[in-house]
XYZ file of C-alpha atoms in Angstrom:
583
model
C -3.696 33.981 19.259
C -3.808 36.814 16.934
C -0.224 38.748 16.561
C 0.205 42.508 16.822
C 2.104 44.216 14.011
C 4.822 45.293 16.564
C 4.814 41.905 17.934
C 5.419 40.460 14.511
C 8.104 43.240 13.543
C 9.650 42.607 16.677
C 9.858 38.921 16.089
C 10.772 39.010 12.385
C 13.833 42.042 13.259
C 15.129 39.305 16.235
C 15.283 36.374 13.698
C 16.623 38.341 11.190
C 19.756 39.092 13.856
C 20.040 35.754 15.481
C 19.831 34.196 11.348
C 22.544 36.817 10.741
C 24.742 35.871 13.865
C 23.966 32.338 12.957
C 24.881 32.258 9.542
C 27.949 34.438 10.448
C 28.990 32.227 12.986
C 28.686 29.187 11.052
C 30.014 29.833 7.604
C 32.959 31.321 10.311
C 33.191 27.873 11.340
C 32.755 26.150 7.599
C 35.388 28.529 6.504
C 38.009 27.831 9.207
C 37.527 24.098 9.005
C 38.214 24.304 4.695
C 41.330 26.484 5.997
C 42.541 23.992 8.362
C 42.097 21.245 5.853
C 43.530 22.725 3.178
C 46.649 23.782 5.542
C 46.695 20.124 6.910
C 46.951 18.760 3.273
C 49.896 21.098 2.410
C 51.523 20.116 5.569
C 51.103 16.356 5.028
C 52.042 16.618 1.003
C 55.037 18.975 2.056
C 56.433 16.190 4.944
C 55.848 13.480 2.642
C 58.131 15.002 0.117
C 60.710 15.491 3.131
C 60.390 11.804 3.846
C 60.606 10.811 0.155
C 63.899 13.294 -0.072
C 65.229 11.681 3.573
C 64.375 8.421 1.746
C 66.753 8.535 -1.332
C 69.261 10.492 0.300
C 69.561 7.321 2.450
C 69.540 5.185 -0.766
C 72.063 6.957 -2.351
C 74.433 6.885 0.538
C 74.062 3.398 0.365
C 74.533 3.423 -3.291
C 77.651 5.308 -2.813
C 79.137 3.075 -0.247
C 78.554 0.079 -2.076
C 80.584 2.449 -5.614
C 83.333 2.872 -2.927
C 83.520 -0.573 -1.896
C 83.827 -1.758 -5.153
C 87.104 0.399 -5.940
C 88.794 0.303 -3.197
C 91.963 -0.888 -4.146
C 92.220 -3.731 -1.233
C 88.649 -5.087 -3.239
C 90.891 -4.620 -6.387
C 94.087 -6.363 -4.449
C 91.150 -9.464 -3.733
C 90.662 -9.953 -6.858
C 93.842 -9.921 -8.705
C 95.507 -12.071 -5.846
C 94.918 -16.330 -6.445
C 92.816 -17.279 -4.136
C 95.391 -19.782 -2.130
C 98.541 -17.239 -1.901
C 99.114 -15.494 1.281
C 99.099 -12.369 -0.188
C 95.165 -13.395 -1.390
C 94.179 -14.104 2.482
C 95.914 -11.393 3.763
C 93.944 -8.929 1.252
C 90.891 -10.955 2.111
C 91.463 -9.918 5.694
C 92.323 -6.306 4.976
C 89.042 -6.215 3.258
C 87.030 -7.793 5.982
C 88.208 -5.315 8.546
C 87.215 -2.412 5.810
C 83.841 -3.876 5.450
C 83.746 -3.806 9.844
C 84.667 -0.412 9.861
C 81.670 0.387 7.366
C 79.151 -1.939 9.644
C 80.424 -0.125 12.610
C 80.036 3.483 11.597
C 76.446 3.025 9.775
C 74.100 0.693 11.758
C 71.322 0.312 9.295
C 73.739 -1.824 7.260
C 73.304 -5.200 8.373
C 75.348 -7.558 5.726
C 78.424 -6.130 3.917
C 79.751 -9.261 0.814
C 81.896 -9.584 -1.456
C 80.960 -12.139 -3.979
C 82.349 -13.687 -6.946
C 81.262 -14.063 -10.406
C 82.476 -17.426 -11.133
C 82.038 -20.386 -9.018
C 77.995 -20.475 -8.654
C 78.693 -17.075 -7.191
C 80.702 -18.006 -4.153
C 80.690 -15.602 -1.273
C 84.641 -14.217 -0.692
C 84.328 -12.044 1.837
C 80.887 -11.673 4.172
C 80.512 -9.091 7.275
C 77.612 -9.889 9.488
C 75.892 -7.645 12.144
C 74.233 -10.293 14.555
C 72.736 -7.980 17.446
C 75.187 -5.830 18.817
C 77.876 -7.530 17.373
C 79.924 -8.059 13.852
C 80.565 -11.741 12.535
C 82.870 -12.516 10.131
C 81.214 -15.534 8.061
C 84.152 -17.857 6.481
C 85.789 -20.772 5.089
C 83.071 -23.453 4.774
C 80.454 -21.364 6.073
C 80.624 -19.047 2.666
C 77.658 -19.550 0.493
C 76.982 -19.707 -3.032
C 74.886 -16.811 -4.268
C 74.841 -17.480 -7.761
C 71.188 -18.193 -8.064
C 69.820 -15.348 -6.388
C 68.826 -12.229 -8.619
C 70.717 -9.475 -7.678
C 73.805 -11.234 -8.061
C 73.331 -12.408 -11.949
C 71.237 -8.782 -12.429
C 74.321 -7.654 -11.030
C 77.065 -9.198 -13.142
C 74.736 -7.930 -16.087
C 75.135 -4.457 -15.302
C 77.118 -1.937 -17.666
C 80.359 -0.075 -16.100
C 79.162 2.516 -13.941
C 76.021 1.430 -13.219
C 74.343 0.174 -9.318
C 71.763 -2.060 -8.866
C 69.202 -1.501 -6.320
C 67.347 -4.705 -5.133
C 63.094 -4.463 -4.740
C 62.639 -4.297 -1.067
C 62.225 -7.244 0.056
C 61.823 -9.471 3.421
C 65.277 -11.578 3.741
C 65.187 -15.257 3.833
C 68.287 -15.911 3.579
C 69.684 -18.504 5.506
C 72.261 -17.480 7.842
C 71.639 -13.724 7.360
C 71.441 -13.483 11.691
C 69.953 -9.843 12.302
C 68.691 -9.260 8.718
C 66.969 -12.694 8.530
C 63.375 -12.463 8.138
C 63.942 -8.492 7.934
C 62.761 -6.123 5.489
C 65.915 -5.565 3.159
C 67.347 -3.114 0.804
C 70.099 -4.148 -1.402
C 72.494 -1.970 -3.636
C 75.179 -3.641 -5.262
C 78.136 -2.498 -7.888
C 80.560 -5.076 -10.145
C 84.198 -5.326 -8.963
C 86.713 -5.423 -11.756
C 90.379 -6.868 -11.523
C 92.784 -4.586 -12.113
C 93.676 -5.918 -15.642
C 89.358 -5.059 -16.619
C 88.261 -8.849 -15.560
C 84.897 -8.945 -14.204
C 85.629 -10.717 -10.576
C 82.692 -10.600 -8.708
C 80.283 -7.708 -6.769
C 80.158 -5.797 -3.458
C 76.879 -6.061 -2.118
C 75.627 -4.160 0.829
C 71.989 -5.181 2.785
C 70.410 -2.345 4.473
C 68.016 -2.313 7.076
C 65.062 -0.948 6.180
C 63.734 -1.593 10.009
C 66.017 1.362 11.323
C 65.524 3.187 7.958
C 61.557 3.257 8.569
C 61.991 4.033 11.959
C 63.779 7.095 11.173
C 61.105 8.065 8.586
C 58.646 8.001 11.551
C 60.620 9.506 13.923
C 59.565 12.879 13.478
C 55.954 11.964 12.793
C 53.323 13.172 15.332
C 51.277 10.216 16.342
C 48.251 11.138 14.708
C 49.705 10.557 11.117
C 50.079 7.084 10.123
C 52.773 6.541 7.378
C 52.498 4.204 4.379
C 55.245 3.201 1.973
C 54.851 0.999 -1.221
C 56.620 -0.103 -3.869
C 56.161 0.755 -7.942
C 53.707 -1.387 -7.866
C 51.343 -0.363 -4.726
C 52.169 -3.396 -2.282
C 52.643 -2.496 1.007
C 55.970 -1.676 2.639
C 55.090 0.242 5.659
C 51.729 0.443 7.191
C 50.566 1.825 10.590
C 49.508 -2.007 10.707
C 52.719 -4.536 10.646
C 49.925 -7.335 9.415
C 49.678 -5.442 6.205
C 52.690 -5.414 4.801
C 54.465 -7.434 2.564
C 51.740 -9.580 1.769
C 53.089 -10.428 -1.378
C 55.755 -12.452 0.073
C 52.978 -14.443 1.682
C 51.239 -14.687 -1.354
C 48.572 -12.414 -0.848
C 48.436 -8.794 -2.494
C 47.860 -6.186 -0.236
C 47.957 -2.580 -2.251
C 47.071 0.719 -1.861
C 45.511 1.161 -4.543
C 42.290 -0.854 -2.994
C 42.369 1.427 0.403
C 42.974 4.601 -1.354
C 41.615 4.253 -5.375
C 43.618 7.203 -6.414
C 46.804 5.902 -6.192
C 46.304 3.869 -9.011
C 47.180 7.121 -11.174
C 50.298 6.999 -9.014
C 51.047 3.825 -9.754
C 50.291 3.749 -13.551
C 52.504 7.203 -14.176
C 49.386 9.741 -14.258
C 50.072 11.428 -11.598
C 52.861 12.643 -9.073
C 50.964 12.436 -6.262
C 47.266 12.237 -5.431
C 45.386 13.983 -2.012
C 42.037 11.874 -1.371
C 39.729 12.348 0.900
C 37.927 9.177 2.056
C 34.172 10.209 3.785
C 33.551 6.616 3.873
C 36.424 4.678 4.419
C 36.283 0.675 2.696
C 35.632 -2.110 5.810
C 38.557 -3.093 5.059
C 41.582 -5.318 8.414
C 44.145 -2.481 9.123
C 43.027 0.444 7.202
C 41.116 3.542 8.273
C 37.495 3.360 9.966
C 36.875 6.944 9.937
C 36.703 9.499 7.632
C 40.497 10.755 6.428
C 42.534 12.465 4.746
C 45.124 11.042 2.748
C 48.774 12.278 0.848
C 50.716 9.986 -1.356
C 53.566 11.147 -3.247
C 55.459 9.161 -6.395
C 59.367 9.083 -5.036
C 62.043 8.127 -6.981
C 64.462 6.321 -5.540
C 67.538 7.197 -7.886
C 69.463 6.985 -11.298
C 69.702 2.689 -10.411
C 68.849 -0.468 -12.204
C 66.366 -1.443 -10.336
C 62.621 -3.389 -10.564
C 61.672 -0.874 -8.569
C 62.522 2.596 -9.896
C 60.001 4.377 -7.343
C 58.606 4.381 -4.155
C 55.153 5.826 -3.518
C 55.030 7.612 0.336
C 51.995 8.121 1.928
C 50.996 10.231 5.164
C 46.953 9.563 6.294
C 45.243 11.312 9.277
C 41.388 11.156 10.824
C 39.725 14.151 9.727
C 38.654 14.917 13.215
C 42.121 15.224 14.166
C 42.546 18.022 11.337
C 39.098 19.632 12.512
C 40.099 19.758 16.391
C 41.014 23.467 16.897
C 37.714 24.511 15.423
C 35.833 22.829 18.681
C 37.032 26.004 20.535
C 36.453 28.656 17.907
C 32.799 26.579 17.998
C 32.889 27.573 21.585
C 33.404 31.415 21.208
C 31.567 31.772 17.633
C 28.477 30.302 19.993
C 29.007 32.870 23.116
C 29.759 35.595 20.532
C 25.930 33.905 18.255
C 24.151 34.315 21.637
C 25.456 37.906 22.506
C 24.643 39.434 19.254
C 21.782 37.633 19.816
C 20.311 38.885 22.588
C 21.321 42.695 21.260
C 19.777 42.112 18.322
C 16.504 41.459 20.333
C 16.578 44.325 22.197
C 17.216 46.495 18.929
C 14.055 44.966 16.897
C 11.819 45.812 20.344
C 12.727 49.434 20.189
C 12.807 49.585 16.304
C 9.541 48.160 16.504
C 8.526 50.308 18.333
C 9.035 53.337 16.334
C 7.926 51.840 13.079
C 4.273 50.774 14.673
C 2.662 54.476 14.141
C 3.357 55.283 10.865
C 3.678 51.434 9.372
C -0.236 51.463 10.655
C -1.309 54.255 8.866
C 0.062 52.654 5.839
C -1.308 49.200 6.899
C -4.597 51.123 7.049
C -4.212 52.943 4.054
C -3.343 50.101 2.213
C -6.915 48.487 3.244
C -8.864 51.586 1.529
C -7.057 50.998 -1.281
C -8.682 47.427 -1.916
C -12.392 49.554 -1.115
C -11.380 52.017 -3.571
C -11.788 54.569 -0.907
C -9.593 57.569 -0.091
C -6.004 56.798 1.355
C -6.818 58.920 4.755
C -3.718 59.976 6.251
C 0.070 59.016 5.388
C 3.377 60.191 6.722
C 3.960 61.664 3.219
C 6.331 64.250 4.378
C 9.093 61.712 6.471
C 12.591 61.848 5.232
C 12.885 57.910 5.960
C 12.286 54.677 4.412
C 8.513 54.824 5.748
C 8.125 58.076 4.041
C 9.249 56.519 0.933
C 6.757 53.691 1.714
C 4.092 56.441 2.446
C 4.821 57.953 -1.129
C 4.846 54.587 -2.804
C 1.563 53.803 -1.374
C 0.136 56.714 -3.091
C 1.682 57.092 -6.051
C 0.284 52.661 -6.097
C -3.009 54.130 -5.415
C -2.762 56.448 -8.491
C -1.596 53.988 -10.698
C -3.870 51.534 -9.414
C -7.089 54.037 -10.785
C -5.380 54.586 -14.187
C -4.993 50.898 -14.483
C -8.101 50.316 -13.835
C -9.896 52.979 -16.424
C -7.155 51.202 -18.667
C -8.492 48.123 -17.731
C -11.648 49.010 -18.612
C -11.371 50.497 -21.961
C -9.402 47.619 -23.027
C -12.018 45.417 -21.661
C -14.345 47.232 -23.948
C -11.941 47.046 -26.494
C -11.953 43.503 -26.099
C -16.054 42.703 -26.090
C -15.739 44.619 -29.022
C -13.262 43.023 -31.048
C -15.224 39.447 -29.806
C -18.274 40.597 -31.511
C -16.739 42.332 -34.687
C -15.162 40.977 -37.804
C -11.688 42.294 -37.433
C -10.880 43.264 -41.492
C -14.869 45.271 -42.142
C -15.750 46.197 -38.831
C -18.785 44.790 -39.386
C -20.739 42.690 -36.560
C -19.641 39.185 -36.858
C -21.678 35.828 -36.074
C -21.348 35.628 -33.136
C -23.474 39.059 -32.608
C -25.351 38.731 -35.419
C -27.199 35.213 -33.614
C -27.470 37.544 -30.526
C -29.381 40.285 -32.616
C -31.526 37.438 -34.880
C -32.544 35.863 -31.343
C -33.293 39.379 -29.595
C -35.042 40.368 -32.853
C -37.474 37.285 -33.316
C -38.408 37.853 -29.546
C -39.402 41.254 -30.330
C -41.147 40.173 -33.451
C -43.254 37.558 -32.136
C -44.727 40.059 -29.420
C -45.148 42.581 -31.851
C -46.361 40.262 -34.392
C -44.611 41.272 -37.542
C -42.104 39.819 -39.919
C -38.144 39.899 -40.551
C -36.298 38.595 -43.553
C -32.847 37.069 -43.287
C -30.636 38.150 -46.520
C -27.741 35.426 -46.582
C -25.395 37.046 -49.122
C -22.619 35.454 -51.218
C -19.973 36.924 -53.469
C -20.048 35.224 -57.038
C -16.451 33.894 -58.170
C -14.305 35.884 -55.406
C -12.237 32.519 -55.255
C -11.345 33.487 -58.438
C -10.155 37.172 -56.968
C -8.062 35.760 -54.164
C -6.154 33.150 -56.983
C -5.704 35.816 -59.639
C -4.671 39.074 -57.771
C -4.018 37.754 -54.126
C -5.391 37.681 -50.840
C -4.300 41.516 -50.103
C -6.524 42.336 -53.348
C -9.564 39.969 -52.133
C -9.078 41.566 -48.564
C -9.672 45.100 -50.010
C -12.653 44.268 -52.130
C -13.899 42.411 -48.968
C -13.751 45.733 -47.482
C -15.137 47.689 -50.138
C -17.843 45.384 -50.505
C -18.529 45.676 -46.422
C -18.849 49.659 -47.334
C -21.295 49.282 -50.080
C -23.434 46.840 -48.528
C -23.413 48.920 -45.556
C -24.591 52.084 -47.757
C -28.017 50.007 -49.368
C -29.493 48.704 -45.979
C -31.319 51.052 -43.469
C -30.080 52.240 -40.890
C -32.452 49.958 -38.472
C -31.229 46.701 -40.199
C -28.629 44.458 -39.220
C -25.431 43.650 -41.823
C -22.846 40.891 -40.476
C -19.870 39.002 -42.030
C -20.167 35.386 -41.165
C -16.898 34.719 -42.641
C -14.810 34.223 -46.245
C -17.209 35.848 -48.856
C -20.596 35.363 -46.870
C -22.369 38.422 -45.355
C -25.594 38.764 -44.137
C -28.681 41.043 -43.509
C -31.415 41.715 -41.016
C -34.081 43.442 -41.741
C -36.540 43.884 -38.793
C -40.565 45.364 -38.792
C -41.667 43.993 -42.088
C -45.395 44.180 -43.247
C -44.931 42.839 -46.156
C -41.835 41.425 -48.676
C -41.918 44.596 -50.832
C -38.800 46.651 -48.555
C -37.064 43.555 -48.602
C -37.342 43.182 -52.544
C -36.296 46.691 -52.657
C -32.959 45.980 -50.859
C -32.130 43.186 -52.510
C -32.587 44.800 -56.192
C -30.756 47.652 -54.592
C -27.885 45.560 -53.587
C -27.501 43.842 -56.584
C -27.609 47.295 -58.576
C -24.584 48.684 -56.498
C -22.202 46.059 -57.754
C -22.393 46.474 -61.550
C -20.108 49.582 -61.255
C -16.428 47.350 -60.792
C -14.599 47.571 -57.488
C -11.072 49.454 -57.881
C -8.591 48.033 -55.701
C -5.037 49.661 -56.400
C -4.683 49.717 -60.358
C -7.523 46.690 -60.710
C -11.018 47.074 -61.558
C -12.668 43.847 -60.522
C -16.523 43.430 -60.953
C -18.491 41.297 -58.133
C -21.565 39.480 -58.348
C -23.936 38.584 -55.788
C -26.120 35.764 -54.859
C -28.452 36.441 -52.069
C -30.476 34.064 -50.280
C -33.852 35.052 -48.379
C -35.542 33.548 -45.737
C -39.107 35.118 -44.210
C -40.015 34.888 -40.192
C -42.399 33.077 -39.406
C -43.164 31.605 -42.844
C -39.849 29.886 -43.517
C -38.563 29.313 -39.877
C -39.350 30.716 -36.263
C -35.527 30.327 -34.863
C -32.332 31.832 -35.397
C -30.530 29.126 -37.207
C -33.229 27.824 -39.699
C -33.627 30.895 -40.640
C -30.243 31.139 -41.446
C -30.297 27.336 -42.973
C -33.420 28.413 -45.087
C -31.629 31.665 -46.599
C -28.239 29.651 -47.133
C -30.583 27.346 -49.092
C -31.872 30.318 -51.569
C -28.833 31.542 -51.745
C -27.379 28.490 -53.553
C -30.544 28.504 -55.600
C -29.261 31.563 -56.707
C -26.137 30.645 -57.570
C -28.184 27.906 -59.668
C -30.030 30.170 -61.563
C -27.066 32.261 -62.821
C -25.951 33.833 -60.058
C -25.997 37.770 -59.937
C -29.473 37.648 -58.252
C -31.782 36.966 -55.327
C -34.184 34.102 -54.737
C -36.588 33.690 -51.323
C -36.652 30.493 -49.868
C -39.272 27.843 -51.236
C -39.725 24.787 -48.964
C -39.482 21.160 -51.148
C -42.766 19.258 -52.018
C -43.585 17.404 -49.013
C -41.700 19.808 -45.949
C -43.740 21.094 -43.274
C-alpha cells in the first residue's frame, strides 16, 4: 500500500514527538538513577567514615582506661607492696573492686588483669564478666600469661606507649563470656613507684557489643564489613566468613571486592566499586552492588594492626528503587505528550500538503529539465524558503550543467591533444590515419605518413635543461605547423617524435616538397631565452598502399626510414624501402 505525502508527514511528525517524549523520558530516568547512585555512594562513604570515627573513639576509650588503670595509685600500692604482707592483699583487693567498678559501668569490657612481669607472667589481679555477673578469678585459679604476645609485646613497650592487640577470637581458657569471642585487647606497663617495671593492666573488650553498636544504626539493606590491615574478615553480613584465619583458611576482601587491595597495600584511602557481576563466591553478594570501604586508623598504638578497613555494600536495586515510580509518571507523562504530539503532526500535515506538493511536483520537472510550474515563492515561511531554494537549485542546476559541458569539452579535448604544443596527440592522430585510409581506399588515391625525429635534442635537454628542450619543443611544434598544408595532419607522438599526414596524393612530388621544406626551416637556430640552439631533423616516409594499407604499419614503415635517416647523417628524409625478400 502506497503512502500519501500527508500520511507520511503525519507519521514521521508523530514519531518525531513520541522519539522526543521517549528520549526525554528516558535519559530523565538514566539521569535520576546516576543521581541516586552517586548520592547513595556519598551516603555510604560518609556513614562509613562515622563508623570508622565511632570505631576508634571506642578504641581509644579503651586505650585510656587501660593508661588510667595503670596509674592508679592502688595499681602502684600492688606493686610496691610484697606479695605475702597484708597490706599487699588488702591493695590487691582495693584493686579488684576498682577493676568491678570499671566492668560494671562499661559492658563491652569483658576481662579487666593485672599481670606481672616476672614469674612466667603470673596473673595478680583478674576481673571476669561471666553473663550478667562479675567473677573475681584467684589464688590457684590465676594463670600464667607469660607466653602469650601481648603480654611480652607489652613489657617491651617504651614509657608512654599502649599496645593494642590484633583482633582476635579468644581461646583462652577460663575467659567465661569472652571465651571463644571476638576480642580486642589494649594494654599499658605498670611501674613501681621506685621506676621498677612490675607487670601490665590489660583490659579485653568485646568486640560482639562493639559491632553491634556499629550496626545499630544501619538500615537493613546495607550489609557491613570490617577487616583487619591485612583484608581478613572481621565482620561480615555472613558470621561463616569471618575469622577464617583462625581456622586456617584466608577469607579477604580483597578476593570479593579487588579494589581493596589498594586499601590494603597503602594506595588508597578508600575505594567505591561497583560489582555488575558479582564473583560465585559462599556469603558474598549475588547481585549486582555497590560497595564503600574506607582505610581507618585505629590510633597512635603499638599494634600489628595499625588500621582497620570498614566497609558498607548494598544491591544496586535497592539504590535504584525510587526511580520505579518516577518510571511510572515519566511513562503516563511519554504517553500524553504522545498522543498530543499526534494530533499536532495531523493538523501540521495538513497544512504543509498544498504547497509541499507543488514543490514535490516541481521538483519532478526539474529531473525533465522542464519549467518549475508553480511555487509558493512569495510565503514568509519555511516552505517559502523551500519554494525559493527549489528555484534558485533549478538555476544552478542549468549553469552546472553548461559548465558541465564545456568542461566536458574541455576534457575530450585535452584527451586528444598534446598538452605542451597543442598539437593532436596519438591517440587522435590513429583516429585521423584510420578515417583517412577509409577515405582513401574509396577514393583511390595515396597518403604519405612523415614520422619525424629531432636530431641530438637529448643533447638539448642535458646541456640547457628540460625548460629549454620544452620551449624548442614548442617552437619546433610552430614551425612544423607553418610548412604543412592546411589539409594535412601534424601530431606529437611523444619526447622528440612528431608526425605528418598528408592526405589526396597523386603522386610523391607534394610530399618531397614538404619534406625539403621542413628540413629548410630548421637551418635558421631556434632562440630560446638568450640560447640559439640549431635542430636537425630526420624524417621517415611511408606511402599508402605501397608500403602498408593500415594505420600502424604505416607508422612501423615510416619509423623504419626515419632511422635510416638518422643512418645516413641525419638532417634529411628517406621513404621507406622494404628488405630483399618482404612482401
Amino acid at each position: 500500500m502506497k503512502l500519501g505525502i500527508r500520511t507520511r508527514i503525519t507519521l514521521l511528525m508523530a514519531a518525531l514527538g513520541v522519539l522526543a517524549s521517549g528520549l526525554t523520558g528516558y535519559y530523565a530516568y538514566r539521569s535520576s538513577q546516576t543521581l541516586l547512585a552517586e548520592a547513595a555512594e556519598r551516603e555510604m562513604l560518609t556513614s562509613t567514615r562515622v563508623l570508622g570515627r565511632r570505631l576508634t573513639l571506642n578504641i581509644r576509650e579503651a586505650a585510656k582506661e587501660a593508661t588510667l588503670l595503670a596509674e592508679l595509685p592502688a595499681t602502684q600500692a600492688v606493686a610496691d607492696l610484697p606479695d605475702a604482707s597484708s597490706h599487699a592483699i588488702a591493695a590487691r583487693n582495693n584493686l579488684a573492686r576498682i577493676f568491678e567498678s570499671v566492668l560494671a559501668i562499661q559492658p563491652e569490657y569483658f576481662q579487666i588483669r593485672l599481670i606481672r612481669a616476672d614469674r612466667h607472667g603470673l596473673e595478680v589481679v583478674r576481673i571476669d564478666r561471666d553473663g550478667t555477673n562479675l567473677t573475681r578469678v584467684d589464688g590457684a585459679a590465676l594463670q600464667e600469661k607469660g607466653h602469650f604476645s601481648y603480654v611480652f609485646r607489652t613489657l617491651k613497650l617504651k614509657p608512654g606507649e599502649t599496645y593494642l592487640s590484633p583482633i582476635f577470637v579468644n581461646q583462652e581458657q577460663g575467659a567465661h563470656t569472652g571465651q571463644g569471642q571476638p576480642t580486642l585487647q589494649a594494654a599499658r606497663q605498670v611501674f613501681a613507684s621506685n621506676g621498677r617495671l612490675y607487670g601490665l593492666v590489660i583490659i579485653n573488650i568485646d568486640l560482639n557489643g562493639l559491632f553491634d553498636l556499629l550496626k545499630a544504626d544501619l538500615p537493613p539493606t546495607l550489609g557491613l564489613y570490617l577487616t583487619n590491615a591485612e583484608g581478613d574478615f572481621l565482620i561480615h553480613p555472613d558470621p561463616e566468613q569471618t575469622f577464617g584465619f583462625q581456622r586456617g583458611r584466608r577469607i579477604l576482601a580483597q578476593d570479593v571486592f579487588p579494589p581493596v587491595g589498594d586499601i590494603v597495600g597503602g594506595k588508597a584511602g578508600y575505594r567505591v566499586i561497583t560489582l555488575n557481576n558479582p564473583p560465585p563466591l559462599r556469603g558474598h553478594p549475588t547481585v549486582p552492588t555497590t560497595a564503600v570501604f574506607l582505610r581507618q586508623p585505629l590510633g597512635d598504638y603499638v599494634s600489628d594492626d595499625p588500621f582497620a578497613i570498614i566497609g558498607l555494600s548494598m544491591p544496586q536495586r535497592e539504590i535504584t528503587r525510587p526511580t520505579h515510580t518516577l518510571a511510572t509518571a515519566i511513562l503516563n507523562i511519554v504517553f500524553v505528550f504522545s498522543a498530543i504530539a499526534f494530533v499536532l503532526a495531523l493538523w501540521m500535515s495538513r497544512a504543509l500538503t498544498y504547497p509541499l506538493q507543488l514543490i514535490l511536483q516541481a521538483v519532478g520537472r526539474v529531473s525533465t529539465g522542464r519549467d518549475l510550474g508553480e511555487l509558493p515563492l512569495n510565503r514568509k515561511d519555511e516552505l517559502g524558503d523551500l519554494a525559493r531554494g527549489v528555484a534558485h537549485m533549478h538555476t544552478q542546476i542549468r549553469d552546472q550543467m553548461v559548465v558541465l559541458d564545456e568542461h566536458r569539452r574541455s576534457l575530450d579535448h585535452l584527451s586528444r591533444h598534446d598538452t605542451l604544443t597543442g598539437l593532436p596527440n596519438r591517440r587522435m592522430f590513429f583516429d585521423v590515419l584510420q578515417q583517412a585510409i577509409a577515405r582513401a581506399g574509396q577514393a583511390g588515391t595515396q597518403l604519405a605518413v612523415m614520422f619525424v625525429d629531432l636530431d641530438n635534442f637529448k643533447d638539448v635537454n642535458d646541456s640547457h635543461g628540460h625548460a629549454t628542450g620544452d620551449r624548442v619543443l614548442q617552437v619546433v611544434a610552430a614551425r612544423l605547423q607553418h610548412c604543412v598544408r592546411a589539409v594535412d595532419t601534424l601530431a606529437r607522438l611523444g619526447g622528440d617524435e612528431f608526425i605528418v599526414l598528408i592526405e589526396s596524393l597523386d603522386t610523391q612530388e607534394p610530399v618531397t616538397a614538404i619534406a625539403n621544406k621542413l628540413i629548410a626551416q630548421f637551418k635558421t637556430p631556434i632562440t630560446a631565452g638568450a640560447r640559439e640552439i640549431l635542430i636537425g631533423l630526420s624524417i621517415g616516409i611511408s606511402i599508402l598502399p605501397e608500403d602498408g594499407t593500415d594505420a600502424e604499419t604505416l607508422v612501423a614503415r615510416a619509423d623504419e626510414a626515419m632511422y635510416a635517416a638518422k643512418m645516413a647523417g641525419r638532417n634529411g628524409y628517406r621513404f621507406y624501402s622494404a628488405p630483399p625478400g618482404s612482401p
